[in-house]
Amino acid sequence: MIGFLLRRLGWTVLILVGVSVLVFLLMQLVPGDPVRTMLGMSATGERVEEVRHQLGLDRSLPIQYLDYVAGVLHGELGQSLVLSQPVSSILFPKLLNTVILSAGSLLICLLVGIPLGVLAGARQYSLFDRGSMFISLAGASVPVYWAALVVVSIFALQLGWFPTSGMYDTRNPGGLADVLHHLVLPAAAAAVVPTAVIARMARGTMVEALQGDHVRMLRASGVPERSVIWRHALRGIMPPVVNIVGLQVGYLLGGIIFVEVVFNWPGLGGQLYTSITAGDMPLIQSGVLFIALVFVLVNLITDVTVALLDPRTRKAA
C-alpha cells in the first residue's frame, strides 16, 4: 500500500506541474496587453513599460514561469489587474463557496444515484428498471445550464419554493438554514448529469454482481434477498462505483461554472467568468489552477479509496 501511495503521489505532482505549465502558456496566448487592461488606454508608453518591469513581464517566459511557480508555492498569487487586490484574498472565499456547492451536489448524486442504480439492477427488466434508466439517460443528455434554467423557472419563479439567486438573503440573513435554502436549486441543477451517470453505472455493475456464483450460493443458502443485495452485492460493486463518482466530481467542477452564473452563486466559477470577460489574467490563472488542484486531489483520494476496497488494483497500478 505504501508503494501504491508513493506512485500515486508522484503522478499527482507530475500532473500538477504539467497543469501549471499549460495554464501559464495558455495565458500567454490570450490577446491583449494585461498592463493596458490594468492602467487603461490613456496610460503613456513609459508608464506601461514601467509597470511591465515591476510585474516582471519583460523577462523571458522561463523566468516568468519560475517566478509564477515560486509565488504559488509561497501562497503569493499576484494581484488582480482589475480589482487591484491580492488574488488570494479574492479567490479563497470564492473557493470555499464553490466547495459548499460541490459538496451539496455530490451529496445529491450519492443519495439518489447509487440507490436508484442498485434498485434498478436488482429489478432488471422491470417497469421500475426501464423507467428509471430512461429518466437517467435523459438526465445524462441535459446541458447543465439548461437544467439550471428549468429548475429556476419551475421551482423558483412558478412555485416560489426557493430563491432564484444568491447564497443567502442579503436583507435578512438566516444563518445555516438560509444558506441551505439557497443551496437546494443550484446543487440539484449541477447534480442532474452526474447523478444519471452514477445511476447507470451502479445499475450495470449490480446486474453483473447479482449474476455471480457467490450470489447464487448465498441465495441457495437461504440468505434473505435484501441482505444479498444491500450487503454482499453492494460491497462488490463499490470499487467501480467509487471510481465513476470520482470522475463525476471533475464534471461537477466544470458544470458548476454555468450553475454559479445562472444562480449568481458567489463561487469560483462565477468569479472566473467575470475575470475572463475582463481579461484579468492573474485571477484566471489562479482560478484554473485551483480547479485543477481540487480535481487532481479528488482523483488521488478516489484511487486510494478504490485500492482500499479492492486490493487487486494496487498490483495493477
PDB file of N, CA and C in Angstrom, residues 14-75:
ATOM      1  N   LEU A  14       3.536  15.274 -10.886  1.00  0.00           N
ATOM      2  CA  LEU A  14       3.817  15.482 -12.312  1.00  0.00           C
ATOM      3  C   LEU A  14       2.630  16.107 -13.026  1.00  0.00           C
ATOM      4  N   ILE A  15       1.431  15.669 -12.701  1.00  0.00           N
ATOM      5  CA  ILE A  15       0.231  16.230 -13.336  1.00  0.00           C
ATOM      6  C   ILE A  15       0.072  17.693 -12.964  1.00  0.00           C
ATOM      7  N   LEU A  16       0.297  18.031 -11.695  1.00  0.00           N
ATOM      8  CA  LEU A  16       0.166  19.423 -11.274  1.00  0.00           C
ATOM      9  C   LEU A  16       1.202  20.312 -11.960  1.00  0.00           C
ATOM     10  N   VAL A  17       2.422  19.804 -12.125  1.00  0.00           N
ATOM     11  CA  VAL A  17       3.444  20.569 -12.842  1.00  0.00           C
ATOM     12  C   VAL A  17       3.013  20.788 -14.299  1.00  0.00           C
ATOM     13  N   GLY A  18       2.503  19.724 -14.929  1.00  0.00           N
ATOM     14  CA  GLY A  18       2.030  19.863 -16.301  1.00  0.00           C
ATOM     15  C   GLY A  18       0.884  20.843 -16.431  1.00  0.00           C
ATOM     16  N   VAL A  19      -0.034  20.802 -15.471  1.00  0.00           N
ATOM     17  CA  VAL A  19      -1.166  21.742 -15.495  1.00  0.00           C
ATOM     18  C   VAL A  19      -0.678  23.174 -15.328  1.00  0.00           C
ATOM     19  N   SER A  20       0.270  23.390 -14.425  1.00  0.00           N
ATOM     20  CA  SER A  20       0.776  24.747 -14.209  1.00  0.00           C
ATOM     21  C   SER A  20       1.460  25.281 -15.464  1.00  0.00           C
ATOM     22  N   VAL A  21       2.218  24.423 -16.153  1.00  0.00           N
ATOM     23  CA  VAL A  21       2.861  24.845 -17.410  1.00  0.00           C
ATOM     24  C   VAL A  21       1.810  25.179 -18.460  1.00  0.00           C
ATOM     25  N   LEU A  22       0.803  24.317 -18.589  1.00  0.00           N
ATOM     26  CA  LEU A  22      -0.236  24.525 -19.597  1.00  0.00           C
ATOM     27  C   LEU A  22      -1.018  25.808 -19.327  1.00  0.00           C
ATOM     28  N   VAL A  23      -1.397  26.024 -18.062  1.00  0.00           N
ATOM     29  CA  VAL A  23      -2.147  27.237 -17.716  1.00  0.00           C
ATOM     30  C   VAL A  23      -1.303  28.465 -17.995  1.00  0.00           C
ATOM     31  N   PHE A  24      -0.034  28.432 -17.626  1.00  0.00           N
ATOM     32  CA  PHE A  24       0.844  29.585 -17.839  1.00  0.00           C
ATOM     33  C   PHE A  24       0.979  29.908 -19.325  1.00  0.00           C
ATOM     34  N   LEU A  25       1.187  28.872 -20.150  1.00  0.00           N
ATOM     35  CA  LEU A  25       1.366  29.104 -21.584  1.00  0.00           C
ATOM     36  C   LEU A  25       0.073  29.569 -22.240  1.00  0.00           C
ATOM     37  N   LEU A  26      -1.066  29.027 -21.812  1.00  0.00           N
ATOM     38  CA  LEU A  26      -2.341  29.450 -22.387  1.00  0.00           C
ATOM     39  C   LEU A  26      -2.606  30.918 -22.098  1.00  0.00           C
ATOM     40  N   MET A  27      -2.224  31.370 -20.919  1.00  0.00           N
ATOM     41  CA  MET A  27      -2.436  32.773 -20.577  1.00  0.00           C
ATOM     42  C   MET A  27      -1.572  33.700 -21.437  1.00  0.00           C
ATOM     43  N   GLN A  28      -0.428  33.192 -21.903  1.00  0.00           N
ATOM     44  CA  GLN A  28       0.416  34.000 -22.775  1.00  0.00           C
ATOM     45  C   GLN A  28      -0.199  34.179 -24.156  1.00  0.00           C
ATOM     46  N   LEU A  29      -1.102  33.268 -24.523  1.00  0.00           N
ATOM     47  CA  LEU A  29      -1.731  33.335 -25.843  1.00  0.00           C
ATOM     48  C   LEU A  29      -2.991  34.183 -25.861  1.00  0.00           C
ATOM     49  N   VAL A  30      -3.434  34.616 -24.672  1.00  0.00           N
ATOM     50  CA  VAL A  30      -4.642  35.437 -24.612  1.00  0.00           C
ATOM     51  C   VAL A  30      -4.366  36.792 -25.263  1.00  0.00           C
ATOM     52  N   PRO A  31      -5.206  37.226 -26.225  1.00  0.00           N
ATOM     53  CA  PRO A  31      -4.946  38.503 -26.883  1.00  0.00           C
ATOM     54  C   PRO A  31      -5.099  39.676 -25.924  1.00  0.00           C
ATOM     55  N   GLY A  32      -4.363  40.740 -26.239  1.00  0.00           N
ATOM     56  CA  GLY A  32      -4.450  41.941 -25.409  1.00  0.00           C
ATOM     57  C   GLY A  32      -3.275  42.047 -24.454  1.00  0.00           C
ATOM     58  N   ASP A  33      -3.058  43.233 -23.969  1.00  0.00           N
ATOM     59  CA  ASP A  33      -1.965  43.524 -23.043  1.00  0.00           C
ATOM     60  C   ASP A  33      -2.534  43.664 -21.638  1.00  0.00           C
ATOM     61  N   PRO A  34      -2.156  42.787 -20.689  1.00  0.00           N
ATOM     62  CA  PRO A  34      -2.708  42.877 -19.338  1.00  0.00           C
ATOM     63  C   PRO A  34      -2.371  44.202 -18.645  1.00  0.00           C
ATOM     64  N   VAL A  35      -1.220  44.771 -18.958  1.00  0.00           N
ATOM     65  CA  VAL A  35      -0.845  46.044 -18.338  1.00  0.00           C
ATOM     66  C   VAL A  35      -1.753  47.155 -18.843  1.00  0.00           C
ATOM     67  N   ARG A  36      -2.079  47.130 -20.123  1.00  0.00           N
ATOM     68  CA  ARG A  36      -3.024  48.116 -20.673  1.00  0.00           C
ATOM     69  C   ARG A  36      -4.388  47.961 -20.019  1.00  0.00           C
ATOM     70  N   THR A  37      -4.776  46.700 -19.773  1.00  0.00           N
ATOM     71  CA  THR A  37      -6.052  46.455 -19.106  1.00  0.00           C
ATOM     72  C   THR A  37      -6.066  47.062 -17.710  1.00  0.00           C
ATOM     73  N   MET A  38      -4.944  46.965 -17.002  1.00  0.00           N
ATOM     74  CA  MET A  38      -4.863  47.472 -15.644  1.00  0.00           C
ATOM     75  C   MET A  38      -4.789  48.995 -15.613  1.00  0.00           C
ATOM     76  N   LEU A  39      -4.013  49.601 -16.518  1.00  0.00           N
ATOM     77  CA  LEU A  39      -3.792  51.043 -16.476  1.00  0.00           C
ATOM     78  C   LEU A  39      -4.800  51.833 -17.289  1.00  0.00           C
ATOM     79  N   GLY A  40      -5.433  51.170 -18.265  1.00  0.00           N
ATOM     80  CA  GLY A  40      -6.347  51.893 -19.131  1.00  0.00           C
ATOM     81  C   GLY A  40      -5.650  52.360 -20.395  1.00  0.00           C
ATOM     82  N   MET A  41      -6.423  52.644 -21.402  1.00  0.00           N
ATOM     83  CA  MET A  41      -5.867  53.015 -22.704  1.00  0.00           C
ATOM     84  C   MET A  41      -5.217  54.394 -22.698  1.00  0.00           C
ATOM     85  N   SER A  42      -5.480  55.205 -21.679  1.00  0.00           N
ATOM     86  CA  SER A  42      -4.901  56.555 -21.641  1.00  0.00           C
ATOM     87  C   SER A  42      -3.496  56.576 -21.057  1.00  0.00           C
ATOM     88  N   ALA A  43      -2.996  55.448 -20.573  1.00  0.00           N
ATOM     89  CA  ALA A  43      -1.671  55.407 -19.970  1.00  0.00           C
ATOM     90  C   ALA A  43      -0.596  55.630 -21.028  1.00  0.00           C
ATOM     91  N   THR A  44       0.458  56.312 -20.636  1.00  0.00           N
ATOM     92  CA  THR A  44       1.562  56.576 -21.558  1.00  0.00           C
ATOM     93  C   THR A  44       2.411  55.323 -21.748  1.00  0.00           C
ATOM     94  N   GLY A  45       3.190  55.311 -22.845  1.00  0.00           N
ATOM     95  CA  GLY A  45       4.046  54.172 -23.113  1.00  0.00           C
ATOM     96  C   GLY A  45       5.102  53.961 -22.041  1.00  0.00           C
ATOM     97  N   GLU A  46       5.631  55.082 -21.510  1.00  0.00           N
ATOM     98  CA  GLU A  46       6.629  54.965 -20.445  1.00  0.00           C
ATOM     99  C   GLU A  46       6.044  54.324 -19.199  1.00  0.00           C
ATOM    100  N   ARG A  47       4.811  54.710 -18.844  1.00  0.00           N
ATOM    101  CA  ARG A  47       4.163  54.140 -17.666  1.00  0.00           C
ATOM    102  C   ARG A  47       3.880  52.655 -17.860  1.00  0.00           C
ATOM    103  N   VAL A  48       3.478  52.287 -19.068  1.00  0.00           N
ATOM    104  CA  VAL A  48       3.207  50.879 -19.362  1.00  0.00           C
ATOM    105  C   VAL A  48       4.477  50.046 -19.215  1.00  0.00           C
ATOM    106  N   GLU A  49       5.589  50.540 -19.763  1.00  0.00           N
ATOM    107  CA  GLU A  49       6.838  49.801 -19.664  1.00  0.00           C
ATOM    108  C   GLU A  49       7.320  49.711 -18.220  1.00  0.00           C
ATOM    109  N   GLU A  50       7.079  50.781 -17.442  1.00  0.00           N
ATOM    110  CA  GLU A  50       7.483  50.769 -16.037  1.00  0.00           C
ATOM    111  C   GLU A  50       6.731  49.694 -15.256  1.00  0.00           C
ATOM    112  N   VAL A  51       5.421  49.605 -15.478  1.00  0.00           N
ATOM    113  CA  VAL A  51       4.614  48.608 -14.777  1.00  0.00           C
ATOM    114  C   VAL A  51       4.964  47.202 -15.260  1.00  0.00           C
ATOM    115  N   ARG A  52       5.224  47.056 -16.547  1.00  0.00           N
ATOM    116  CA  ARG A  52       5.627  45.744 -17.072  1.00  0.00           C
ATOM    117  C   ARG A  52       6.912  45.277 -16.397  1.00  0.00           C
ATOM    118  N   HIS A  53       7.841  46.202 -16.161  1.00  0.00           N
ATOM    119  CA  HIS A  53       9.086  45.842 -15.490  1.00  0.00           C
ATOM    120  C   HIS A  53       8.830  45.481 -14.025  1.00  0.00           C
ATOM    121  N   GLN A  54       7.929  46.229 -13.363  1.00  0.00           N
ATOM    122  CA  GLN A  54       7.608  45.944 -11.961  1.00  0.00           C
ATOM    123  C   GLN A  54       6.974  44.567 -11.798  1.00  0.00           C
ATOM    124  N   LEU A  55       6.121  44.184 -12.756  1.00  0.00           N
ATOM    125  CA  LEU A  55       5.449  42.888 -12.698  1.00  0.00           C
ATOM    126  C   LEU A  55       6.303  41.749 -13.245  1.00  0.00           C
ATOM    127  N   GLY A  56       7.455  42.070 -13.809  1.00  0.00           N
ATOM    128  CA  GLY A  56       8.332  41.034 -14.354  1.00  0.00           C
ATOM    129  C   GLY A  56       7.893  40.509 -15.701  1.00  0.00           C
ATOM    130  N   LEU A  57       7.018  41.255 -16.398  1.00  0.00           N
ATOM    131  CA  LEU A  57       6.503  40.776 -17.682  1.00  0.00           C
ATOM    132  C   LEU A  57       7.460  41.026 -18.832  1.00  0.00           C
ATOM    133  N   ASP A  58       8.551  41.746 -18.565  1.00  0.00           N
ATOM    134  CA  ASP A  58       9.553  41.981 -19.603  1.00  0.00           C
ATOM    135  C   ASP A  58      10.656  40.919 -19.586  1.00  0.00           C
ATOM    136  N   ARG A  59      10.540  39.936 -18.704  1.00  0.00           N
ATOM    137  CA  ARG A  59      11.521  38.861 -18.631  1.00  0.00           C
ATOM    138  C   ARG A  59      11.156  37.755 -19.612  1.00  0.00           C
ATOM    139  N   SER A  60      12.065  36.809 -19.782  1.00  0.00           N
ATOM    140  CA  SER A  60      11.802  35.673 -20.673  1.00  0.00           C
ATOM    141  C   SER A  60      10.729  34.772 -20.066  1.00  0.00           C
ATOM    142  N   LEU A  61      10.078  33.968 -20.917  1.00  0.00           N
ATOM    143  CA  LEU A  61       8.992  33.103 -20.445  1.00  0.00           C
ATOM    144  C   LEU A  61       9.450  32.099 -19.393  1.00  0.00           C
ATOM    145  N   PRO A  62      10.611  31.439 -19.541  1.00  0.00           N
ATOM    146  CA  PRO A  62      11.030  30.507 -18.475  1.00  0.00           C
ATOM    147  C   PRO A  62      11.194  31.194 -17.123  1.00  0.00           C
ATOM    148  N   ILE A  63      11.755  32.404 -17.125  1.00  0.00           N
ATOM    149  CA  ILE A  63      11.937  33.125 -15.866  1.00  0.00           C
ATOM    150  C   ILE A  63      10.573  33.524 -15.288  1.00  0.00           C
ATOM    151  N   GLN A  64       9.663  33.965 -16.151  1.00  0.00           N
ATOM    152  CA  GLN A  64       8.315  34.313 -15.680  1.00  0.00           C
ATOM    153  C   GLN A  64       7.615  33.093 -15.076  1.00  0.00           C
ATOM    154  N   TYR A  65       7.801  31.928 -15.712  1.00  0.00           N
ATOM    155  CA  TYR A  65       7.157  30.713 -15.185  1.00  0.00           C
ATOM    156  C   TYR A  65       7.733  30.337 -13.831  1.00  0.00           C
ATOM    157  N   LEU A  66       9.057  30.404 -13.689  1.00  0.00           N
ATOM    158  CA  LEU A  66       9.670  30.069 -12.409  1.00  0.00           C
ATOM    159  C   LEU A  66       9.222  31.038 -11.311  1.00  0.00           C
ATOM    160  N   ASP A  67       9.113  32.322 -11.668  1.00  0.00           N
ATOM    161  CA  ASP A  67       8.606  33.297 -10.692  1.00  0.00           C
ATOM    162  C   ASP A  67       7.165  32.975 -10.303  1.00  0.00           C
ATOM    163  N   TYR A  68       6.389  32.561 -11.296  1.00  0.00           N
ATOM    164  CA  TYR A  68       4.988  32.220 -11.042  1.00  0.00           C
ATOM    165  C   TYR A  68       4.868  31.013 -10.118  1.00  0.00           C
ATOM    166  N   VAL A  69       5.659  29.969 -10.377  1.00  0.00           N
ATOM    167  CA  VAL A  69       5.633  28.770  -9.534  1.00  0.00           C
ATOM    168  C   VAL A  69       6.117  29.089  -8.125  1.00  0.00           C
ATOM    169  N   ALA A  70       7.175  29.882  -8.012  1.00  0.00           N
ATOM    170  CA  ALA A  70       7.683  30.256  -6.691  1.00  0.00           C
ATOM    171  C   ALA A  70       6.629  31.021  -5.904  1.00  0.00           C
ATOM    172  N   GLY A  71       5.913  31.907  -6.590  1.00  0.00           N
ATOM    173  CA  GLY A  71       4.852  32.644  -5.913  1.00  0.00           C
ATOM    174  C   GLY A  71       3.725  31.743  -5.451  1.00  0.00           C
ATOM    175  N   VAL A  72       3.346  30.773  -6.285  1.00  0.00           N
ATOM    176  CA  VAL A  72       2.273  29.844  -5.916  1.00  0.00           C
ATOM    177  C   VAL A  72       2.681  29.010  -4.702  1.00  0.00           C
ATOM    178  N   LEU A  73       3.916  28.538  -4.693  1.00  0.00           N
ATOM    179  CA  LEU A  73       4.391  27.713  -3.575  1.00  0.00           C
ATOM    180  C   LEU A  73       4.445  28.498  -2.271  1.00  0.00           C
ATOM    181  N   HIS A  74       4.640  29.812  -2.373  1.00  0.00           N
ATOM    182  CA  HIS A  74       4.671  30.656  -1.177  1.00  0.00           C
ATOM    183  C   HIS A  74       3.319  31.292  -0.879  1.00  0.00           C
ATOM    184  N   GLY A  75       2.293  30.907  -1.649  1.00  0.00           N
ATOM    185  CA  GLY A  75       0.965  31.468  -1.415  1.00  0.00           C
ATOM    186  C   GLY A  75       0.786  32.864  -1.957  1.00  0.00           C
TER     187      GLY A  75
END
